[in-house]
Amino acid sequence: MLLRNDDKKRRLEDRAGGGESVIAAGTKVKGTMSGQAGARISGSLEGDISSGQLVWVEKKGRVDGNIKSPFVIVEGELNGNIESAEHVELRTEGRVTGNIETVIIAVAEGC
C-alpha cells in the first residue's frame, strides 16, 4: 500500500498503530514473531518478525532474522533482510547486514 501525499507523516514513528509487542532490554527471545500489531525490540530476538505495523529495533536491540513489515526503523543491529517494506529508516547507530526491499529509505549519516 503506497501512501498518498496527504497520508504521509514526517516521522515514521508517528505511523505506529495502536498496541505493540515489546522485547525489553536485557531479554533474549528465540522464535518467530507474527501478527498485525507493531513490535519494539530493545532486547535480543533470534528469529523472524512478520508484522502489519511498525517494527522498531531500538539502539540496544538486536535481531538475528528477517523482518517483513510495511514500516521499519533500525537504530540497533539487524542481521537479516528487510522485506516488502514501504518505508525504512536506518538511524545513526543502526547496523544492517542483509538486503533491504523498500519503496522509501532514509539513511542517517554514520549508519
Short mmCIF file of N, CA and C in Angstrom, two decimals:
data_model
loop_
_atom_site.label_atom_id
_atom_site.label_comp_id
_atom_site.label_asym_id
_atom_site.label_seq_id
_atom_site.Cartn_x
_atom_site.Cartn_y
_atom_site.Cartn_z
N MET A 1 0.83 -1.16 0.00
CA MET A 1 0.00 0.00 0.00
C MET A 1 0.89 1.24 0.00
N LEU A 2 0.83 2.02 -1.03
CA LEU A 2 1.57 3.27 -1.08
C LEU A 2 0.74 4.37 -0.44
N LEU A 3 1.42 5.29 0.21
CA LEU A 3 0.74 6.38 0.88
C LEU A 3 0.58 7.56 -0.05
N ARG A 4 -0.58 8.19 0.00
CA ARG A 4 -0.78 9.44 -0.73
C ARG A 4 -0.06 10.54 0.02
N ASN A 5 0.24 11.65 -0.67
CA ASN A 5 0.95 12.76 -0.04
C ASN A 5 0.26 13.25 1.22
N ASP A 6 -1.08 13.30 1.23
CA ASP A 6 -1.78 13.80 2.41
C ASP A 6 -1.79 12.77 3.54
N ASP A 7 -1.41 11.51 3.28
CA ASP A 7 -1.35 10.47 4.31
C ASP A 7 0.03 10.39 4.97
N LYS A 8 1.03 11.00 4.37
CA LYS A 8 2.38 10.88 4.88
C LYS A 8 2.55 11.70 6.15
N LYS A 9 3.28 11.14 7.08
CA LYS A 9 3.62 11.84 8.29
C LYS A 9 5.13 12.04 8.28
N ARG A 10 5.59 13.10 8.89
CA ARG A 10 7.01 13.43 8.86
C ARG A 10 7.87 12.36 9.54
N ARG A 11 7.49 11.93 10.71
CA ARG A 11 8.29 10.94 11.44
C ARG A 11 7.66 9.56 11.28
N LEU A 12 8.49 8.59 11.00
CA LEU A 12 7.99 7.24 10.79
C LEU A 12 7.32 6.70 12.04
N GLU A 13 7.84 7.02 13.22
CA GLU A 13 7.23 6.51 14.44
C GLU A 13 5.82 7.05 14.67
N ASP A 14 5.45 8.15 13.99
CA ASP A 14 4.08 8.67 14.09
C ASP A 14 3.08 7.77 13.36
N ARG A 15 3.58 6.87 12.56
CA ARG A 15 2.70 5.95 11.82
C ARG A 15 2.39 4.68 12.60
N ALA A 16 2.96 4.56 13.79
CA ALA A 16 2.72 3.37 14.60
C ALA A 16 1.25 3.27 14.94
N GLY A 17 0.70 2.09 14.77
CA GLY A 17 -0.69 1.86 15.12
C GLY A 17 -0.82 1.60 16.61
N GLY A 18 -2.01 1.36 17.05
CA GLY A 18 -2.23 1.08 18.46
C GLY A 18 -1.71 -0.30 18.84
N GLY A 19 -1.09 -0.39 19.99
CA GLY A 19 -0.60 -1.66 20.51
C GLY A 19 0.65 -2.15 19.80
N GLU A 20 1.54 -2.71 20.58
CA GLU A 20 2.75 -3.29 20.01
C GLU A 20 3.30 -4.33 20.97
N SER A 21 4.03 -5.27 20.43
CA SER A 21 4.73 -6.26 21.24
C SER A 21 6.10 -5.69 21.56
N VAL A 22 6.57 -5.92 22.79
CA VAL A 22 7.85 -5.37 23.22
C VAL A 22 8.74 -6.48 23.74
N ILE A 23 9.99 -6.47 23.28
CA ILE A 23 11.02 -7.31 23.87
C ILE A 23 11.93 -6.33 24.61
N ALA A 24 11.87 -6.36 25.92
CA ALA A 24 12.56 -5.38 26.75
C ALA A 24 14.07 -5.59 26.75
N ALA A 25 14.79 -4.51 27.06
CA ALA A 25 16.25 -4.56 27.18
C ALA A 25 16.63 -5.64 28.19
N GLY A 26 17.66 -6.39 27.88
CA GLY A 26 18.12 -7.46 28.75
C GLY A 26 17.38 -8.78 28.55
N THR A 27 16.37 -8.80 27.68
CA THR A 27 15.59 -10.01 27.42
C THR A 27 16.05 -10.63 26.12
N LYS A 28 16.22 -11.97 26.12
CA LYS A 28 16.59 -12.71 24.91
C LYS A 28 15.44 -13.65 24.56
N VAL A 29 15.01 -13.60 23.30
CA VAL A 29 13.91 -14.44 22.83
C VAL A 29 14.36 -15.18 21.59
N LYS A 30 13.99 -16.46 21.52
CA LYS A 30 14.29 -17.28 20.34
C LYS A 30 12.95 -17.78 19.81
N GLY A 31 12.66 -17.44 18.54
CA GLY A 31 11.40 -17.86 17.94
C GLY A 31 10.92 -16.84 16.93
N THR A 32 9.74 -17.06 16.40
CA THR A 32 9.16 -16.21 15.37
C THR A 32 8.08 -15.33 15.97
N MET A 33 8.08 -14.05 15.60
CA MET A 33 7.01 -13.14 15.99
C MET A 33 6.16 -12.85 14.77
N SER A 34 4.84 -12.92 14.91
CA SER A 34 3.98 -12.56 13.78
C SER A 34 2.66 -12.03 14.32
N GLY A 35 2.09 -11.10 13.55
CA GLY A 35 0.81 -10.52 13.93
C GLY A 35 0.60 -9.18 13.26
N GLN A 36 -0.54 -8.58 13.50
CA GLN A 36 -0.86 -7.28 12.92
C GLN A 36 -0.34 -6.13 13.75
N ALA A 37 -0.09 -6.32 15.04
CA ALA A 37 0.43 -5.26 15.89
C ALA A 37 1.89 -5.00 15.56
N GLY A 38 2.38 -3.84 15.96
CA GLY A 38 3.78 -3.50 15.76
C GLY A 38 4.67 -4.22 16.77
N ALA A 39 5.98 -4.00 16.63
CA ALA A 39 6.95 -4.62 17.55
C ALA A 39 8.06 -3.63 17.84
N ARG A 40 8.48 -3.62 19.09
CA ARG A 40 9.59 -2.78 19.52
C ARG A 40 10.60 -3.71 20.19
N ILE A 41 11.81 -3.75 19.62
CA ILE A 41 12.84 -4.66 20.10
C ILE A 41 13.94 -3.86 20.80
N SER A 42 14.01 -3.99 22.12
CA SER A 42 15.06 -3.36 22.90
C SER A 42 16.06 -4.40 23.39
N GLY A 43 15.64 -5.65 23.39
CA GLY A 43 16.48 -6.76 23.79
C GLY A 43 17.01 -7.49 22.57
N SER A 44 16.99 -8.82 22.61
CA SER A 44 17.53 -9.63 21.53
C SER A 44 16.51 -10.65 21.06
N LEU A 45 16.36 -10.76 19.74
CA LEU A 45 15.45 -11.74 19.14
C LEU A 45 16.21 -12.54 18.11
N GLU A 46 16.18 -13.86 18.26
CA GLU A 46 16.73 -14.76 17.25
C GLU A 46 15.55 -15.43 16.56
N GLY A 47 15.19 -14.89 15.39
CA GLY A 47 14.04 -15.39 14.65
C GLY A 47 13.47 -14.29 13.79
N ASP A 48 12.50 -14.64 12.97
CA ASP A 48 11.91 -13.70 12.03
C ASP A 48 10.75 -12.93 12.65
N ILE A 49 10.50 -11.73 12.10
CA ILE A 49 9.37 -10.91 12.52
C ILE A 49 8.50 -10.64 11.30
N SER A 50 7.20 -10.87 11.42
CA SER A 50 6.24 -10.52 10.39
C SER A 50 5.16 -9.69 11.07
N SER A 51 5.02 -8.43 10.65
CA SER A 51 4.12 -7.50 11.32
C SER A 51 3.37 -6.66 10.30
N GLY A 52 2.15 -6.27 10.65
CA GLY A 52 1.36 -5.39 9.81
C GLY A 52 1.57 -3.92 10.15
N GLN A 53 2.39 -3.64 11.16
CA GLN A 53 2.63 -2.28 11.61
C GLN A 53 4.14 -2.02 11.72
N LEU A 54 4.51 -0.96 12.40
CA LEU A 54 5.90 -0.56 12.58
C LEU A 54 6.69 -1.56 13.41
N VAL A 55 7.87 -1.94 12.90
CA VAL A 55 8.84 -2.72 13.67
C VAL A 55 10.03 -1.80 13.93
N TRP A 56 10.38 -1.65 15.22
CA TRP A 56 11.42 -0.72 15.64
C TRP A 56 12.48 -1.48 16.41
N VAL A 57 13.68 -1.57 15.84
CA VAL A 57 14.82 -2.18 16.53
C VAL A 57 15.56 -1.01 17.19
N GLU A 58 15.41 -0.90 18.51
CA GLU A 58 15.96 0.23 19.23
C GLU A 58 17.48 0.13 19.38
N LYS A 59 18.11 1.19 19.92
CA LYS A 59 19.57 1.30 19.99
C LYS A 59 20.26 0.08 20.57
N LYS A 60 19.73 -0.49 21.63
CA LYS A 60 20.35 -1.66 22.25
C LYS A 60 19.72 -2.96 21.77
N GLY A 61 18.83 -2.86 20.80
CA GLY A 61 18.15 -4.03 20.28
C GLY A 61 18.97 -4.76 19.22
N ARG A 62 18.71 -6.06 19.10
CA ARG A 62 19.38 -6.89 18.10
C ARG A 62 18.40 -7.93 17.59
N VAL A 63 18.35 -8.06 16.26
CA VAL A 63 17.52 -9.08 15.63
C VAL A 63 18.41 -9.89 14.71
N ASP A 64 18.41 -11.21 14.91
CA ASP A 64 19.08 -12.15 14.01
C ASP A 64 17.98 -12.90 13.29
N GLY A 65 17.51 -12.33 12.20
CA GLY A 65 16.42 -12.91 11.43
C GLY A 65 15.89 -11.85 10.47
N ASN A 66 14.90 -12.21 9.70
CA ASN A 66 14.33 -11.31 8.70
C ASN A 66 13.14 -10.55 9.28
N ILE A 67 12.93 -9.34 8.75
CA ILE A 67 11.78 -8.52 9.14
C ILE A 67 10.92 -8.30 7.91
N LYS A 68 9.64 -8.63 8.04
CA LYS A 68 8.66 -8.35 6.98
C LYS A 68 7.61 -7.44 7.60
N SER A 69 7.61 -6.18 7.17
CA SER A 69 6.74 -5.17 7.77
C SER A 69 6.67 -3.97 6.84
N PRO A 70 5.55 -3.24 6.83
CA PRO A 70 5.49 -2.07 5.96
C PRO A 70 6.40 -0.93 6.43
N PHE A 71 6.64 -0.82 7.75
CA PHE A 71 7.46 0.26 8.29
C PHE A 71 8.50 -0.31 9.24
N VAL A 72 9.77 0.09 9.04
CA VAL A 72 10.86 -0.44 9.86
C VAL A 72 11.80 0.70 10.23
N ILE A 73 12.16 0.77 11.52
CA ILE A 73 13.21 1.67 12.00
C ILE A 73 14.30 0.79 12.60
N VAL A 74 15.55 1.03 12.19
CA VAL A 74 16.68 0.30 12.77
C VAL A 74 17.62 1.32 13.41
N GLU A 75 17.69 1.27 14.73
CA GLU A 75 18.64 2.07 15.50
C GLU A 75 19.71 1.15 16.10
N GLY A 76 19.39 -0.12 16.22
CA GLY A 76 20.29 -1.11 16.79
C GLY A 76 20.92 -1.95 15.69
N GLU A 77 20.84 -3.28 15.84
CA GLU A 77 21.51 -4.18 14.91
C GLU A 77 20.53 -5.19 14.33
N LEU A 78 20.59 -5.35 13.01
CA LEU A 78 19.78 -6.35 12.30
C LEU A 78 20.70 -7.18 11.44
N ASN A 79 20.69 -8.49 11.68
CA ASN A 79 21.42 -9.44 10.84
C ASN A 79 20.36 -10.26 10.11
N GLY A 80 19.93 -9.73 8.97
CA GLY A 80 18.88 -10.36 8.20
C GLY A 80 18.33 -9.36 7.20
N ASN A 81 17.33 -9.77 6.47
CA ASN A 81 16.75 -8.95 5.41
C ASN A 81 15.51 -8.20 5.89
N ILE A 82 15.26 -7.06 5.26
CA ILE A 82 14.00 -6.34 5.45
C ILE A 82 13.23 -6.54 4.15
N GLU A 83 12.03 -7.13 4.25
CA GLU A 83 11.26 -7.49 3.07
C GLU A 83 9.93 -6.74 3.00
N SER A 84 9.58 -6.33 1.78
CA SER A 84 8.26 -5.73 1.49
C SER A 84 7.96 -4.50 2.32
N ALA A 85 8.96 -3.77 2.69
CA ALA A 85 8.73 -2.56 3.48
C ALA A 85 8.34 -1.39 2.57
N GLU A 86 7.46 -0.55 3.07
CA GLU A 86 7.09 0.67 2.35
C GLU A 86 8.05 1.80 2.69
N HIS A 87 8.51 1.80 3.94
CA HIS A 87 9.38 2.89 4.39
C HIS A 87 10.33 2.33 5.44
N VAL A 88 11.63 2.52 5.22
CA VAL A 88 12.65 2.06 6.15
C VAL A 88 13.51 3.25 6.56
N GLU A 89 13.79 3.36 7.86
CA GLU A 89 14.72 4.36 8.37
C GLU A 89 15.88 3.65 9.05
N LEU A 90 17.09 3.96 8.60
CA LEU A 90 18.30 3.46 9.24
C LEU A 90 18.90 4.65 9.97
N ARG A 91 18.84 4.63 11.27
CA ARG A 91 19.28 5.78 12.06
C ARG A 91 20.77 5.71 12.36
N THR A 92 21.30 6.77 12.95
CA THR A 92 22.74 6.98 13.09
C THR A 92 23.52 5.77 13.58
N GLU A 93 23.06 5.10 14.61
CA GLU A 93 23.79 3.97 15.17
C GLU A 93 23.30 2.63 14.61
N GLY A 94 22.38 2.66 13.68
CA GLY A 94 21.82 1.43 13.13
C GLY A 94 22.80 0.67 12.26
N ARG A 95 22.72 -0.66 12.32
CA ARG A 95 23.57 -1.54 11.51
C ARG A 95 22.70 -2.64 10.91
N VAL A 96 22.80 -2.81 9.61
CA VAL A 96 22.06 -3.87 8.92
C VAL A 96 23.03 -4.67 8.09
N THR A 97 23.02 -5.98 8.30
CA THR A 97 23.77 -6.90 7.45
C THR A 97 22.72 -7.75 6.75
N GLY A 98 22.42 -7.39 5.50
CA GLY A 98 21.38 -8.09 4.75
C GLY A 98 20.84 -7.20 3.65
N ASN A 99 19.83 -7.67 2.98
CA ASN A 99 19.21 -6.94 1.87
C ASN A 99 18.00 -6.17 2.37
N ILE A 100 17.72 -5.03 1.72
CA ILE A 100 16.56 -4.22 2.07
C ILE A 100 15.72 -4.02 0.81
N GLU A 101 14.45 -4.41 0.90
CA GLU A 101 13.49 -4.20 -0.18
C GLU A 101 12.46 -3.21 0.33
N THR A 102 12.42 -2.00 -0.28
CA THR A 102 11.52 -0.96 0.21
C THR A 102 11.20 0.04 -0.89
N VAL A 103 10.17 0.82 -0.67
CA VAL A 103 9.81 1.90 -1.58
C VAL A 103 10.56 3.17 -1.21
N ILE A 104 10.61 3.49 0.09
CA ILE A 104 11.28 4.69 0.59
C ILE A 104 12.32 4.26 1.61
N ILE A 105 13.53 4.84 1.52
CA ILE A 105 14.56 4.56 2.52
C ILE A 105 15.20 5.88 2.95
N ALA A 106 15.44 6.00 4.25
CA ALA A 106 16.15 7.15 4.80
C ALA A 106 17.34 6.61 5.56
N VAL A 107 18.53 7.06 5.21
CA VAL A 107 19.75 6.57 5.83
C VAL A 107 20.45 7.75 6.50
N ALA A 108 20.62 7.66 7.82
CA ALA A 108 21.27 8.72 8.57
C ALA A 108 22.79 8.62 8.40
N GLU A 109 23.44 9.77 8.48
CA GLU A 109 24.91 9.80 8.41
C GLU A 109 25.45 8.99 9.58
N GLY A 110 26.45 8.17 9.30
CA GLY A 110 27.06 7.34 10.33
C GLY A 110 26.49 5.95 10.43
N CYS A 111 25.38 5.71 9.74
CA CYS A 111 24.75 4.40 9.79
C CYS A 111 25.61 3.37 9.07
#
